[in-house]
Short mmCIF file of C-alpha atoms in Angstrom, two decimals:
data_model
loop_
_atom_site.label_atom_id
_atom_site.label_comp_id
_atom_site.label_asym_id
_atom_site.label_seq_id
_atom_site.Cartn_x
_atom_site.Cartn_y
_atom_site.Cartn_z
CA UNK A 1 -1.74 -34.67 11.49
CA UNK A 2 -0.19 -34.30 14.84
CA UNK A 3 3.52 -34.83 15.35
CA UNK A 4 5.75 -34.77 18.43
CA UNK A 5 6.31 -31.23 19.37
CA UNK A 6 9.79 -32.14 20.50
CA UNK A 7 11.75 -34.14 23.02
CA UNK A 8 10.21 -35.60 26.14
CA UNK A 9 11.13 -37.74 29.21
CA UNK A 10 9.64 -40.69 30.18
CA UNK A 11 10.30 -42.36 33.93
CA UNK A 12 13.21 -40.28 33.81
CA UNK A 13 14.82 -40.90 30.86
CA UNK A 14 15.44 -38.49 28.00
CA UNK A 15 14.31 -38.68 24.36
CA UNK A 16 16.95 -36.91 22.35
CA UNK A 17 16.48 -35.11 19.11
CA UNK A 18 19.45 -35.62 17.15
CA UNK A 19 20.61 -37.07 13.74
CA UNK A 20 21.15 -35.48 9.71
CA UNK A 21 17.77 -34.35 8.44
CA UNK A 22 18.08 -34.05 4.72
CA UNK A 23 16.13 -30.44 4.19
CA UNK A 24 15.24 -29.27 0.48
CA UNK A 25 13.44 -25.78 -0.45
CA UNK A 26 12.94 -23.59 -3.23
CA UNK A 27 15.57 -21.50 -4.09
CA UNK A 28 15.07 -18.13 -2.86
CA UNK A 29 13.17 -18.55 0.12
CA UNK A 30 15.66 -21.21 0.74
CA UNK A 31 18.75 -19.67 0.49
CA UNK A 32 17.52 -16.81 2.58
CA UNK A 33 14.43 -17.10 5.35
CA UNK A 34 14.69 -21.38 5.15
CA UNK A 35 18.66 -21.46 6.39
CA UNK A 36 18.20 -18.84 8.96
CA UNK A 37 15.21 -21.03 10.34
CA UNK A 38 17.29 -24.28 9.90
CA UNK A 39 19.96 -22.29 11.49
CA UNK A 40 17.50 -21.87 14.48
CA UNK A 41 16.34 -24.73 14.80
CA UNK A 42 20.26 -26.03 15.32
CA UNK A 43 20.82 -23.93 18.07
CA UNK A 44 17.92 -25.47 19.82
CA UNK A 45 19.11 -28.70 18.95
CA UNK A 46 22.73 -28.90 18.55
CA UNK A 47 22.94 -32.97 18.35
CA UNK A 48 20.84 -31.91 15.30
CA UNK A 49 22.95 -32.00 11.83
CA UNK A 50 21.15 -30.94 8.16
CA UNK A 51 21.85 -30.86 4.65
CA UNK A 52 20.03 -28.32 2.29
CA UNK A 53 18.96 -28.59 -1.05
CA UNK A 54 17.02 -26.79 -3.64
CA UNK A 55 13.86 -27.47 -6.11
CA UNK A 56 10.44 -26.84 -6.63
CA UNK A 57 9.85 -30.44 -7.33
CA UNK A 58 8.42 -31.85 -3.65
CA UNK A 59 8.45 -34.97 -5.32
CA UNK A 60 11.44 -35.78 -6.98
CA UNK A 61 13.62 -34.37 -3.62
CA UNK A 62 11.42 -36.60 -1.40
CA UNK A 63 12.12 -39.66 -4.05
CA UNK A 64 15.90 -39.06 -3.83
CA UNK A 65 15.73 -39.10 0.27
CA UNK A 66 15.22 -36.02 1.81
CA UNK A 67 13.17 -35.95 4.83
CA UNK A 68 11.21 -32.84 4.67
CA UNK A 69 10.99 -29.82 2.38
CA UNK A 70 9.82 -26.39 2.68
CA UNK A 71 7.60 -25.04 -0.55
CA UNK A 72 6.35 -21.74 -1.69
CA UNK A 73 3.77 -21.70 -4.36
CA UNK A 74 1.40 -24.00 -5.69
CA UNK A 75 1.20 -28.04 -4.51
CA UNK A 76 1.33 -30.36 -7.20
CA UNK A 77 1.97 -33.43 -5.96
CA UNK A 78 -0.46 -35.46 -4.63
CA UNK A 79 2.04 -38.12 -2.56
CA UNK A 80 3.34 -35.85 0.15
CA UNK A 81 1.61 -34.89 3.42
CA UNK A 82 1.94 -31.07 3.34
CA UNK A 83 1.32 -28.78 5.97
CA UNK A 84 0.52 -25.05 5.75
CA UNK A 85 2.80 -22.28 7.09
CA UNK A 86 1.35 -19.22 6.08
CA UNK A 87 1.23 -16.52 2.93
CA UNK A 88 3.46 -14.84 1.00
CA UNK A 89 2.62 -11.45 0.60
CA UNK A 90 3.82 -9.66 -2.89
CA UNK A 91 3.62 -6.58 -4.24
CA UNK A 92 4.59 -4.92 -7.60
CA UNK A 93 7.72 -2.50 -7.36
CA UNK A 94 10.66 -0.63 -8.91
CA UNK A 95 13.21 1.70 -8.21
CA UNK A 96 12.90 5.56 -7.96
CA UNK A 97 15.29 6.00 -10.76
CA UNK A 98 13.09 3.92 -12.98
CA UNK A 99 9.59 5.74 -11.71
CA UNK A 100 11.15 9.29 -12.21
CA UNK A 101 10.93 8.81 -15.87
CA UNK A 102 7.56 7.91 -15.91
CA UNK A 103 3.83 9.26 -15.45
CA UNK A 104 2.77 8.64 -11.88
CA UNK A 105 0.13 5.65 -12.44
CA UNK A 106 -3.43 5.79 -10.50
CA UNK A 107 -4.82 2.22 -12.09
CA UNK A 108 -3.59 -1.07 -13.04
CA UNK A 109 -4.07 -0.50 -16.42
CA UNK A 110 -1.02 2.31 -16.39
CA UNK A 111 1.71 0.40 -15.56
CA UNK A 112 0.26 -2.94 -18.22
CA UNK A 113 2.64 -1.36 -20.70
CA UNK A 114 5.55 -0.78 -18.45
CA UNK A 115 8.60 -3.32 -18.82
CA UNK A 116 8.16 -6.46 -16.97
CA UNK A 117 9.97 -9.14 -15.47
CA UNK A 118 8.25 -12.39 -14.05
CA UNK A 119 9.11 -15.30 -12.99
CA UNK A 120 8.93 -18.75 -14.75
CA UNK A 121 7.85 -20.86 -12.82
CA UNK A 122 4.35 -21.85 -13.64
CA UNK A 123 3.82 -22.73 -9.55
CA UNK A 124 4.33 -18.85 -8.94
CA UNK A 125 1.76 -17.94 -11.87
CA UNK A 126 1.66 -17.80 -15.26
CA UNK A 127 4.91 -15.44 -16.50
CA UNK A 128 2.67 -13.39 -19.36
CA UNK A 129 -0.08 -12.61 -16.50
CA UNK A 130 0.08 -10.48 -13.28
CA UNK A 131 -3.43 -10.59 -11.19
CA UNK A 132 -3.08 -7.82 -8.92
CA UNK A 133 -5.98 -6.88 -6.20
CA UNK A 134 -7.21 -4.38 -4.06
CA UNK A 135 -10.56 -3.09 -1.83
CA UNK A 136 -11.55 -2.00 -4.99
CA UNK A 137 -11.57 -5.20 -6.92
CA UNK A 138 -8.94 -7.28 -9.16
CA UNK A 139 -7.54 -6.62 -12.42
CA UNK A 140 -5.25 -8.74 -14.40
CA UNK A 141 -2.76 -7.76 -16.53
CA UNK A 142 -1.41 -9.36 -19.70
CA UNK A 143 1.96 -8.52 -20.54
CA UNK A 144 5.21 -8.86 -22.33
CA UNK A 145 8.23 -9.58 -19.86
CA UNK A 146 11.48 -8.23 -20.86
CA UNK A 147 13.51 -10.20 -18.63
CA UNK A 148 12.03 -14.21 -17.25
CA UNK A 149 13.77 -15.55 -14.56
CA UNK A 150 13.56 -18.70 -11.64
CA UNK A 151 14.06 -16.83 -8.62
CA UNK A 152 12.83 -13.77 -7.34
CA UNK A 153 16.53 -12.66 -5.89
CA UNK A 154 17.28 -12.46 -9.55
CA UNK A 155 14.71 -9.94 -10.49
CA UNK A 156 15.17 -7.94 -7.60
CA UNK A 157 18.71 -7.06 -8.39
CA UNK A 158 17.32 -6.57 -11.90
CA UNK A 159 14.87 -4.07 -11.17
CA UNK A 160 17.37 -2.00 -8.70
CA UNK A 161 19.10 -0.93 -11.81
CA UNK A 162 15.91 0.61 -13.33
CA UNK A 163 15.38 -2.03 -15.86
CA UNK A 164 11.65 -2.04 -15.08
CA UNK A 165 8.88 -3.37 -12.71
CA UNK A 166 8.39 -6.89 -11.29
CA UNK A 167 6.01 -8.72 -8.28
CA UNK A 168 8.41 -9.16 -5.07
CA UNK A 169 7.44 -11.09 -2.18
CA UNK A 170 7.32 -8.68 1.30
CA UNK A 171 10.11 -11.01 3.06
CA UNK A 172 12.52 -9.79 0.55
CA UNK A 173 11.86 -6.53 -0.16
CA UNK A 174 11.22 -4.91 3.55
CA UNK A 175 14.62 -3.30 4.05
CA UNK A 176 14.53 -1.84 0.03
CA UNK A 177 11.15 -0.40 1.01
CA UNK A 178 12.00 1.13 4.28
CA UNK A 179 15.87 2.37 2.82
CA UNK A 180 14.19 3.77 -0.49
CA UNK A 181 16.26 1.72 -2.90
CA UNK A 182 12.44 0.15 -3.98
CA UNK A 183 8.73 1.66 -3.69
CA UNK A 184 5.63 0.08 -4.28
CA UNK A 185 4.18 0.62 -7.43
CA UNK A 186 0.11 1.51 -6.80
CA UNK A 187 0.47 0.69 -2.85
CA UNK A 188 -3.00 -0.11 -2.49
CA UNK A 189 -2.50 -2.80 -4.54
CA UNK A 190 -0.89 -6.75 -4.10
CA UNK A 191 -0.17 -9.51 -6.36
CA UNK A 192 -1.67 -12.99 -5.29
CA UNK A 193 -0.12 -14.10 -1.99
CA UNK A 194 1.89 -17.47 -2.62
CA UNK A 195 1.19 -20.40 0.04
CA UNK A 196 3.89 -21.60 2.01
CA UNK A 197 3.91 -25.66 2.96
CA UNK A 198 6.04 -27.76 5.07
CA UNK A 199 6.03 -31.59 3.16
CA UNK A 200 7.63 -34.87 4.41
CA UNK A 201 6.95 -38.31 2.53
CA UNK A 202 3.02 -39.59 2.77
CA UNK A 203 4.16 -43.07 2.78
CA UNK A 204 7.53 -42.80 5.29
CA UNK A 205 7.56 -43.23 9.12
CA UNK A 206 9.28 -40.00 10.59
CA UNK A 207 11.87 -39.78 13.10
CA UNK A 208 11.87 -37.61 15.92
CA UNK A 209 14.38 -35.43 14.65
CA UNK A 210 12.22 -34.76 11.64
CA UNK A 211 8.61 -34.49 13.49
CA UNK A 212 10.44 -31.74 15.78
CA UNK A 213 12.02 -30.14 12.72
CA UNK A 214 8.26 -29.63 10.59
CA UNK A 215 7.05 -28.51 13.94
CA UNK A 216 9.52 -25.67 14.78
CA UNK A 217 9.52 -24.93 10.61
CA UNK A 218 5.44 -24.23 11.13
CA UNK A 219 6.17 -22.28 14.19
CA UNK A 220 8.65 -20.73 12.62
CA UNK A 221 7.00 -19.38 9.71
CA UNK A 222 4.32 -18.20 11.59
CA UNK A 223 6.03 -15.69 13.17
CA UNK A 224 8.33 -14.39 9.71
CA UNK A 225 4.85 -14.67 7.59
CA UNK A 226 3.01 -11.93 9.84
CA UNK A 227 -0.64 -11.91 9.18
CA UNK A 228 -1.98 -9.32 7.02
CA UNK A 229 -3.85 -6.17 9.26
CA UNK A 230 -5.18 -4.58 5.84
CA UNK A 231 -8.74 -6.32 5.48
CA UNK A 232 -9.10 -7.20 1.42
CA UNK A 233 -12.47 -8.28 0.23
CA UNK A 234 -12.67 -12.00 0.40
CA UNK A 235 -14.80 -11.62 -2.38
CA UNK A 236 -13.33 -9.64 -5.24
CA UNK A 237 -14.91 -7.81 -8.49
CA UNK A 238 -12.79 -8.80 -11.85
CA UNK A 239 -12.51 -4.88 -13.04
CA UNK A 240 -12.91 -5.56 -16.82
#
């Protein structure tokens, strides 16, 4: 689908972008990458007002009025036009102080025992089941979470107390890596990446201000959700 990029003259006359878009996201990546792209995207267009709300329900936020939403994990409703923004890259990780007391682990099977805490979402995965893949192959791992939460900020302040290991998406968990504070557990590993979408109503005529917004939100993603330069085999081995 191809929206207006953004405002345009025509015979001299401007098209402004301006208005309230009603925005809604899921929580974390919301509350954190989302309002410093809405935040943007208000500088560029300052006649531009928004409103920000959270859920992982595309439906039920476009049904009470919002104009667009932007979604991480898995689509499940079929009556929104949804356009794709990129991957979420995650990786399984814990703090040093919570390693040190543990057996260095070479294989996915090592850390299967460990203490876990998921998420419960069933649109990020299952919360009993990590799939985790590398060159090598896949493995997934069937465990017993000691702590279940909704949003990943949650578990990361969880696990920098030691508690235990958990999957963390790369956009929140770059500075932990590069201070320390976090390491990757079996580096050559990754959890599934998570799909990001940009959704507006399927059955709504869009305004300007809300074509421009889904394309700068696409844009914008593009550039925080950097590609991945490690090749993985598109075509993985399930390591029994």
């Amino acid at each position: 689908m191809n929206w207006i990029a953004g405002p345009k003259s025509t015979k001299g006359w401007h098209v402004a972008v301006e208005g309230n878009i009603r925005i809604f996201a899921t929580i974390d990546f919301g509350q954190s990458v989302v309002s410093r792209m809405i935040a943007s995207f208000i500088q560029a267009h300052p006649a531009v007002t928004t409103e920000l709300a959270y859920s992982n329900r595309p439906l039920h936020m476009i049904e009470e009025g919002c104009d667009a939403g932007v979604i991480v994990g898995n689509l499940t409703d079929e009556t929104v036009v949804a356009r794709s923004a990129g991957q979420i890259r995650r990786y399984p990780a814990a703090a040093p102080s919570f390693l040190n007391e543990r057996k260095s682990p070479k294989f996915p099977a090592d850390i299967q025992p460990w203490p876990w805490l998921t998420l419960s979402n069933p649109q990020f995965g299952v919360s009993n089941l990590v799939d985790l893949y590398s060159a090598q192959g896949e493995q997934r791992l069937e465990i017993k979470p000691v702590m279940i939460s909704e949003g990943v900020t949650s578990l990361r302040e969880a696990i920098l107390t030691g508690l235990g290991i958990t999957v963390l998406p790369e956009w929140l968990i770059e500075s932990d890596l590069v201070s320390g504070r976090l390491v990757r557990v079996l580096p050559k590993w990754q959890a599934r990446e998570l799909p990001v979408h940009v959704v507006c109503p399927a059955q709504r005529r869009l305004p300007l201000r809300v074509r421009t917004f889904i394309d700068f939100a696409v844009s914008y993603m593009s550039t925080v959700l950097k590609p991945d330069k490690r090749e993985l085999k598109t075509a993985v081995t399930r390591i029994r």
